[in-house]
CSV table of C-alpha atoms in Angstrom, one decimal:
chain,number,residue,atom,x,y,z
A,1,UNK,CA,-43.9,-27.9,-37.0
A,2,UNK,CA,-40.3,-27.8,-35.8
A,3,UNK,CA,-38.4,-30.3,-36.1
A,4,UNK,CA,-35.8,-30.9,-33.2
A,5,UNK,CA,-33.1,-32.8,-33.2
A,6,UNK,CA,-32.2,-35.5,-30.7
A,7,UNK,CA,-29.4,-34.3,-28.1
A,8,UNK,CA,-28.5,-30.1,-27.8
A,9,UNK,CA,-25.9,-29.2,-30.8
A,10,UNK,CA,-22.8,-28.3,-29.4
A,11,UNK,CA,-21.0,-26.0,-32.0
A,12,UNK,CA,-18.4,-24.1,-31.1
A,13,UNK,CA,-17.1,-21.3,-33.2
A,14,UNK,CA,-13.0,-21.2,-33.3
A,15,UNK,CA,-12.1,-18.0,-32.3
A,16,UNK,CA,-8.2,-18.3,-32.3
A,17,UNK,CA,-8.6,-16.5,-35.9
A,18,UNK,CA,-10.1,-13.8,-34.7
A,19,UNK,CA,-8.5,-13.2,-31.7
A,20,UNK,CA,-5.0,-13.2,-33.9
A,21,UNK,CA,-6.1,-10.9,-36.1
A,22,UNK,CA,-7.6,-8.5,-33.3
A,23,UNK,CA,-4.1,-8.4,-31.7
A,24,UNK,CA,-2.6,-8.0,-34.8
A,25,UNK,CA,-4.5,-4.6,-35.4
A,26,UNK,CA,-3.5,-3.8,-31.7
A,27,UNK,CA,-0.1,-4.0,-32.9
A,28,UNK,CA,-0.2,-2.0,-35.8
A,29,UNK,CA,-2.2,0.5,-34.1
A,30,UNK,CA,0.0,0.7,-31.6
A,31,UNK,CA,3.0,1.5,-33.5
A,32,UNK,CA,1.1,4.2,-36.0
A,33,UNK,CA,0.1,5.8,-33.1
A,34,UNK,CA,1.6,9.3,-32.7
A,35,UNK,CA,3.6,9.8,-29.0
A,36,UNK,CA,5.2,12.8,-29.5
A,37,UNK,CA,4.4,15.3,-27.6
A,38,UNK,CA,4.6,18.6,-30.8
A,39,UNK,CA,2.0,20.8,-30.8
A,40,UNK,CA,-0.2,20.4,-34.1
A,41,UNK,CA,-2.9,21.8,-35.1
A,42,UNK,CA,-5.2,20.9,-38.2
A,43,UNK,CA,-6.4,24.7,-39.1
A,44,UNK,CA,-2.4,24.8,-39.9
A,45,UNK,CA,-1.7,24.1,-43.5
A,46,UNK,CA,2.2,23.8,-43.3
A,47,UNK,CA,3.9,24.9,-46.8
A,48,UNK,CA,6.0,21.6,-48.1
A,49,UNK,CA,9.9,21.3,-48.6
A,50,UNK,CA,12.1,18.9,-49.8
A,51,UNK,CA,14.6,19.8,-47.3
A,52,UNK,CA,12.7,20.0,-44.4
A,53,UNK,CA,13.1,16.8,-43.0
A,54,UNK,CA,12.5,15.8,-39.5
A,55,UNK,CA,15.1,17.0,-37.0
A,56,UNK,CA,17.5,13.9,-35.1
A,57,UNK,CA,17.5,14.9,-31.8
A,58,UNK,CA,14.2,16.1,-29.2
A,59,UNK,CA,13.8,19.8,-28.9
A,60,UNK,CA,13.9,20.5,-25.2
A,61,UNK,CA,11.0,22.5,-24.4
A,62,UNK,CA,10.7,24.5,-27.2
A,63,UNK,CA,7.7,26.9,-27.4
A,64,UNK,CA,5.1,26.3,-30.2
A,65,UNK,CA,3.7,29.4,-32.1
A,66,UNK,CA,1.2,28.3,-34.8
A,67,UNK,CA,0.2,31.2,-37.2
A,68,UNK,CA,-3.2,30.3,-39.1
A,69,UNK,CA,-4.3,31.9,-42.5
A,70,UNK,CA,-6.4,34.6,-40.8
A,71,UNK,CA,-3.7,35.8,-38.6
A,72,UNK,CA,-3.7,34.5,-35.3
A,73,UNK,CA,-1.6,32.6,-33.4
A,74,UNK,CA,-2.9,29.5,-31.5
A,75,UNK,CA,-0.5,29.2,-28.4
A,76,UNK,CA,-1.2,26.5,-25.8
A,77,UNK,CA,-4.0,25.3,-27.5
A,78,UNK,CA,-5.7,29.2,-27.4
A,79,UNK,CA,-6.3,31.7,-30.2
A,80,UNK,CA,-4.2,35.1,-29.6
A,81,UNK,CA,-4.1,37.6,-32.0
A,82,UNK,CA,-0.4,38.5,-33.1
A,83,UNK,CA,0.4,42.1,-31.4
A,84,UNK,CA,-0.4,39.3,-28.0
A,85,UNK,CA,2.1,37.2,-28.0
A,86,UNK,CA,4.4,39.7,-26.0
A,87,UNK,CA,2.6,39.1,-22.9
A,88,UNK,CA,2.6,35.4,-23.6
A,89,UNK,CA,6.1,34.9,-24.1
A,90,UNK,CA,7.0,37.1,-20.8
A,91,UNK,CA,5.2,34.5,-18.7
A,92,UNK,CA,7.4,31.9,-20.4
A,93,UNK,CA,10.3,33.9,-20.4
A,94,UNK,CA,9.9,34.5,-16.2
A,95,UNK,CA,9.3,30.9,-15.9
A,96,UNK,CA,12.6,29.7,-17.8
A,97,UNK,CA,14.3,32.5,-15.6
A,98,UNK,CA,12.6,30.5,-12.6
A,99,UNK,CA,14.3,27.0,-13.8
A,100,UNK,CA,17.8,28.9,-14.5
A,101,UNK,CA,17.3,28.8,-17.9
A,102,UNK,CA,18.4,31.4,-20.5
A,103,UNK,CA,15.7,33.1,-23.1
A,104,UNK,CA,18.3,32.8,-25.8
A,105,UNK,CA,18.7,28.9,-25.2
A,106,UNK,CA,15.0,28.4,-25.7
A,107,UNK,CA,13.8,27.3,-29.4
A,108,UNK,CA,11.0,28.8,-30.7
A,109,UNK,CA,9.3,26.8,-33.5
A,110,UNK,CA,6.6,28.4,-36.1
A,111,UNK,CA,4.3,26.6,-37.1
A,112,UNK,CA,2.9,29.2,-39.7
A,113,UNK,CA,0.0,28.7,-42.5
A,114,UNK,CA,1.8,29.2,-45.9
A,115,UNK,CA,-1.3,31.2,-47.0
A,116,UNK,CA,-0.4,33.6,-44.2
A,117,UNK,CA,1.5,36.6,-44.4
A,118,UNK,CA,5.0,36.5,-44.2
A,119,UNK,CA,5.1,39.8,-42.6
A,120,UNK,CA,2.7,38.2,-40.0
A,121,UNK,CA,5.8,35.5,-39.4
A,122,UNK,CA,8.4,38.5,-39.1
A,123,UNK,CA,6.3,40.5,-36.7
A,124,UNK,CA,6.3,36.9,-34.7
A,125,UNK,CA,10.4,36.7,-34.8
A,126,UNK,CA,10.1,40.0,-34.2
A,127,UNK,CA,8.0,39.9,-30.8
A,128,UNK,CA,10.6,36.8,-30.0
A,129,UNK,CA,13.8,38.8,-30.5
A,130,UNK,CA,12.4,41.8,-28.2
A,131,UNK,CA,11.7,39.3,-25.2
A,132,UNK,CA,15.6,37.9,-25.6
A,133,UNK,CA,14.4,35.0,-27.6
A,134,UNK,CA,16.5,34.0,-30.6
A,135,UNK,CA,16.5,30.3,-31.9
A,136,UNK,CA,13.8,29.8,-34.6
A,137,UNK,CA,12.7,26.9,-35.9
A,138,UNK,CA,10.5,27.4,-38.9
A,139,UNK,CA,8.4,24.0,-39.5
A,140,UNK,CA,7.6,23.0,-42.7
A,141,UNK,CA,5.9,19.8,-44.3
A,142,UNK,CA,8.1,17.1,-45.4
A,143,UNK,CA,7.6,16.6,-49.6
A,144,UNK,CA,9.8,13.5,-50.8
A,145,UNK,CA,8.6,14.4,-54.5
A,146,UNK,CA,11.0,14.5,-56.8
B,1,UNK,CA,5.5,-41.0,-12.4
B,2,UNK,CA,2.5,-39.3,-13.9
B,3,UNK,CA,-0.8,-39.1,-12.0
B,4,UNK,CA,-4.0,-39.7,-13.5
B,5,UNK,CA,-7.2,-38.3,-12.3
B,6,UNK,CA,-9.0,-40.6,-10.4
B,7,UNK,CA,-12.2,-41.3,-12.8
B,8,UNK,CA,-9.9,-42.3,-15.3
B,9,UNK,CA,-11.5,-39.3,-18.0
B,10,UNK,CA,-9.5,-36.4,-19.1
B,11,UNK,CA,-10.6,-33.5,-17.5
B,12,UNK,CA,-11.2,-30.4,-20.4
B,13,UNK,CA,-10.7,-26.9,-18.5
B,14,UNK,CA,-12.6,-24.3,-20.9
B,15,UNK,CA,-11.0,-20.8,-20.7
B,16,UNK,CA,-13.9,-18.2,-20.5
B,17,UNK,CA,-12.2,-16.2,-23.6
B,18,UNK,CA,-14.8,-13.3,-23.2
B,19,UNK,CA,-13.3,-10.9,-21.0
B,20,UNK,CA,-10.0,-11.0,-22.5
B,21,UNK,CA,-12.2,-10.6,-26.0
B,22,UNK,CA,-14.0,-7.4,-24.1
B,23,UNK,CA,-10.5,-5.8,-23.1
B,24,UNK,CA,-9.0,-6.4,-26.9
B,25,UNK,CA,-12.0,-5.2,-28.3
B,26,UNK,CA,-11.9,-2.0,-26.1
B,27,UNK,CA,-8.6,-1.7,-26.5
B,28,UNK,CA,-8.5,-1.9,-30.4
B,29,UNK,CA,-11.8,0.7,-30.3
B,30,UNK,CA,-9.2,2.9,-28.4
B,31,UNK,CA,-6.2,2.8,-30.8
B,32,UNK,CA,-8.5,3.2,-33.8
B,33,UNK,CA,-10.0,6.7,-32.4
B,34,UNK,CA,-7.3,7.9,-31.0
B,35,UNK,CA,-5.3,7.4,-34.2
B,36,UNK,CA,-4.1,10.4,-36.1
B,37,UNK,CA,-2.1,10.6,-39.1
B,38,UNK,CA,0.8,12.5,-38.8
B,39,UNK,CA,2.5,13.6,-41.6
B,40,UNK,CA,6.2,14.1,-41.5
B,41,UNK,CA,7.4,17.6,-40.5
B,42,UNK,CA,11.1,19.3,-40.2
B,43,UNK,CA,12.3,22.6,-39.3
B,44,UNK,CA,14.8,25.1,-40.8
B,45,UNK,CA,16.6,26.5,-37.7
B,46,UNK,CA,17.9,29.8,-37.6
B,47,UNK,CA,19.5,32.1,-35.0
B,48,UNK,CA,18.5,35.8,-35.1
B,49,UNK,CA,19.3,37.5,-32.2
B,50,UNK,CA,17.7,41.7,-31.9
B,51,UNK,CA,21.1,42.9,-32.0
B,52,UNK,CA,22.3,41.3,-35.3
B,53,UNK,CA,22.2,44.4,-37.0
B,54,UNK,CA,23.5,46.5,-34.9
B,55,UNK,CA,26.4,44.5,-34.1
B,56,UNK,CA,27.6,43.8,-37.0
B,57,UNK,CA,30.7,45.8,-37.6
B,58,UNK,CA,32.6,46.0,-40.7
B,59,UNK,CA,35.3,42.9,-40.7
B,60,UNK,CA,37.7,41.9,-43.2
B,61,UNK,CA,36.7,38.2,-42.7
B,62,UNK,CA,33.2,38.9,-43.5
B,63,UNK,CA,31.3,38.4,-46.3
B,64,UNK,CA,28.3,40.8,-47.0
B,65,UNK,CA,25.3,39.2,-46.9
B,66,UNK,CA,23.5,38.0,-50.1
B,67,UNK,CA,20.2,39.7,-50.5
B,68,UNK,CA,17.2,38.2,-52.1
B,69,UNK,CA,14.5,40.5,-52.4
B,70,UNK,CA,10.9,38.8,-52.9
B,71,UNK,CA,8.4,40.5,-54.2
B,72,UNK,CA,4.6,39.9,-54.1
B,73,UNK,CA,1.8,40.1,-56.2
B,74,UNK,CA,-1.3,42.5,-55.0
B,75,UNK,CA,-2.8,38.9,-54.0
B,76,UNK,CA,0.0,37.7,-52.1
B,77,UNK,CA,1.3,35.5,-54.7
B,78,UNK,CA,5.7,36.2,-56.1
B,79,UNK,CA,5.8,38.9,-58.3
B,80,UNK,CA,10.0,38.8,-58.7
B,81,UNK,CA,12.5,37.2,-57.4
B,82,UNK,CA,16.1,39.5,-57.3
B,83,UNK,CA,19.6,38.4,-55.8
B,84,UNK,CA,21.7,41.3,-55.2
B,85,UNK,CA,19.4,43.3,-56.9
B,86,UNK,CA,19.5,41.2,-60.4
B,87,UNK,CA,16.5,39.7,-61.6
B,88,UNK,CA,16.0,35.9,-61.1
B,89,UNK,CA,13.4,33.7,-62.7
B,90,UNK,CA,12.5,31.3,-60.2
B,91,UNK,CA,13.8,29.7,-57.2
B,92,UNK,CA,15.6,27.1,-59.2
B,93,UNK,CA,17.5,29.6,-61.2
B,94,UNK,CA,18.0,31.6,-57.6
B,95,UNK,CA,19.8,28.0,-56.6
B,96,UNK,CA,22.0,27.8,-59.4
B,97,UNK,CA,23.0,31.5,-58.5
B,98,UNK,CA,23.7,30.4,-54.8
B,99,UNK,CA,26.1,27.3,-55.9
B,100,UNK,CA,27.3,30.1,-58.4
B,101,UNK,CA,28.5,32.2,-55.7
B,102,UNK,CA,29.4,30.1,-53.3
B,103,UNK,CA,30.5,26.7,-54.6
B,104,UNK,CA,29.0,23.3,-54.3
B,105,UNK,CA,31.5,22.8,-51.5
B,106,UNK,CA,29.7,23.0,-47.9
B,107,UNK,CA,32.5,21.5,-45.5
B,108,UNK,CA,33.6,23.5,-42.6
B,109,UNK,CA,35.2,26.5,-43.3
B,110,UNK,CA,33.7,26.9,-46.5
B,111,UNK,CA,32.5,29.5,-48.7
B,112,UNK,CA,28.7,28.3,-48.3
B,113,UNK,CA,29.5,28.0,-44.5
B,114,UNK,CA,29.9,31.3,-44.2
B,115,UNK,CA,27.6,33.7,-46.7
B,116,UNK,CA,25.0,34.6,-45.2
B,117,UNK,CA,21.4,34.9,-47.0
B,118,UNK,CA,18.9,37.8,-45.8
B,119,UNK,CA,16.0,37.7,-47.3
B,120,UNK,CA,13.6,40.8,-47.4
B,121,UNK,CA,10.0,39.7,-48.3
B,122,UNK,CA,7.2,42.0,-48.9
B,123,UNK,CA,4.5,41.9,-46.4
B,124,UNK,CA,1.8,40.9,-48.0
B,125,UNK,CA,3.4,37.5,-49.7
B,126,UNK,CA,2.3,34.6,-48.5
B,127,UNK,CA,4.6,32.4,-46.8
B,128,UNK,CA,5.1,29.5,-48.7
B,129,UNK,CA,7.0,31.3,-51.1
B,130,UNK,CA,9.6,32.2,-48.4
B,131,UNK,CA,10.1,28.6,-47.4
B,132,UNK,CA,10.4,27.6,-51.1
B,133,UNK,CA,13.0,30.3,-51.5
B,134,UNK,CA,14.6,29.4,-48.3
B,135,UNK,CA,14.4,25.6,-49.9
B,136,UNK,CA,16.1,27.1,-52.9
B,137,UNK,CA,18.9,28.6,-51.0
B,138,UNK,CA,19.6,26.1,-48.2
B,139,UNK,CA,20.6,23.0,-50.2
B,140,UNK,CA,19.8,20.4,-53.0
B,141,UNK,CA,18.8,17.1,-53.0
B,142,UNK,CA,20.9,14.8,-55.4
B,143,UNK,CA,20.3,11.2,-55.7
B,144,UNK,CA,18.2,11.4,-52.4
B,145,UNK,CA,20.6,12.8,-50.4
B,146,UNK,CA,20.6,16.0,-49.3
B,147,UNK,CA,23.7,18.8,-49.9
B,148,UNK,CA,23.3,21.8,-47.9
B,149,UNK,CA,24.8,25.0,-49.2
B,150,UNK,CA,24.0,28.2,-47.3
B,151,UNK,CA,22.8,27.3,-43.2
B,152,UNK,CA,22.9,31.3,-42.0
B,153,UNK,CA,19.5,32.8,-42.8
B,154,UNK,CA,18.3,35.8,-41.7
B,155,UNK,CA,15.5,38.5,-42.2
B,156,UNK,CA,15.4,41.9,-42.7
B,157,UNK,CA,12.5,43.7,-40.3
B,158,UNK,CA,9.0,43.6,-41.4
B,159,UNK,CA,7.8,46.7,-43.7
B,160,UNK,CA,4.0,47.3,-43.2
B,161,UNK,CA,2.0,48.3,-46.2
């Protein structure tokens, strides 16, 4: 038989460690947590430099090419093969028009595979420079090896 | 003066600590999937405007460019490295060319501020070579600092086949 005490126990559990410790993962959380607004992609396997570190200053709405292994640029989150861009970058170029905004003020940033063709990446510059376009940013992994 | 509550016990107010527990619970569950590890990434700028090559007239001031051919292996790897049409063994050796030529100064107005680099890369490599060789040509890093040497890149069109 069970036995039972003589009054209801009345434990209480201290939870001020626990709540501590929650907010304290809140915290760190909150600070890893990535704000930025760059376009990244995971199928993008950016080759490493020593000397690419991450820029100072905010690129004002720069447009984000991403060229993967296969070939094909992912722009605005969409895969578009690389003779495609052109019509792409129009419509940006007619909306920077729109805001009084030059072509040649505009930075584009590459975000290319290093398994992919560099001829691939020069066709891209290439598509760029024929719709006025001429500030490049080529993205690269930042390696602090020695 | 103090008041005392009229029973003459101290009254214990409990907090109900569960919804606030709910919230940081939900808001921890939030954090933690939305998390994504970011790894650090910078940018080699460069300014190649279409009429580059046309426009460039012959001037006294200017220094011809410095050509580094790369080319690549039937799988894409480097084949050859070449400045100026001479062989060079790797991109380390192409550096010690580059500071060669152009002097570890990189202050305005100076040698390194000036040359240009223009690289022509066979189609088919892949593109991590370029960015090592554009590593190679665009600075150093000594005792964790970094010295640039030669800022104006440029490439020559692409060649299918």
């Amino acid at each position: 038989m069970a036995k039972r005490s003589g009054g209801p126990s009345n434990t209480e559990i201290d939870m001020t460690p626990m709540i501590d410790m929650t907010f304290q993962l809140i915290t760190f959380f909150m600070f890893v947590m990535n704000f930025s607004e760059a376009e990244q992609d995971d199928r993008i396997q950016l080759p490493s430099s020593q000397l690419a570190k991450p820029a100072d200053g905010v690129i004002e709405k720069p447009i984000t090419l991403q060229l993967t292994n296969a070939g094909s640029v992912i722009y605005a989150g969409e895969l578009v093969a690389v003779r495609d861009i052109g019509a792409y970058l129009e419509r940006e170029k007619t909306l920077m028009i729109d805001e009084n905004r030059e072509p040649n003020s505009a930075t584009i940033i590459v975000r290319a595979d290093g398994r992919a063709k560099t001829g691939e990446v020069q066709d891209i510059i290439r598509i760029c420079q024929e719709k006025g376009f001429e500030r490049f940013a080529l993205r690269a992994q930042y390696d602090d090896r020695r | 003066m103090a008041r005392r509550s009229s029973s003459g016990l101290t009254d214990k107010v409990e907090i109900n600590m569960t919804p606030m527990i709910d919230v940081v619970f939900q808001l921890m569950s939030f954090f933690m999937c939305t998390l994504k590890v970011v790894s650090p990434e910078g940018d080699f700028d460069i300014r190649m405007p279409i009429a580059a090559a046309a426009a460039a007239a012959p001037d006294d001031q200017q220094i011809p460019p410095v050509r580094v051919k790369l080319s690549a292996a039937p799988d894409g790897s480097l084949a050859a490295i070449a400045m100026n049409g001479t062989p060079v063994a790797d991109f380390d050796e192409l550096r010690k060319r580059i500071i060669a030529l152009v002097g570890a100064d990189s202050g305005p107005n100076s040698l390194a501020e000036k040359t240009e680099v223009e690289f022509d890369a066979d189609y088919a490599l892949k593109y991590a070579n370029v960015v090592k060789a554009i590593t190679a040509v665009s600075g150093k890093v000594e005792n964790g600092q970094v010295v640039e040497l030669i800022r104006k890149i440029k490439f020559t069109p692409p060649k299918k086949g």
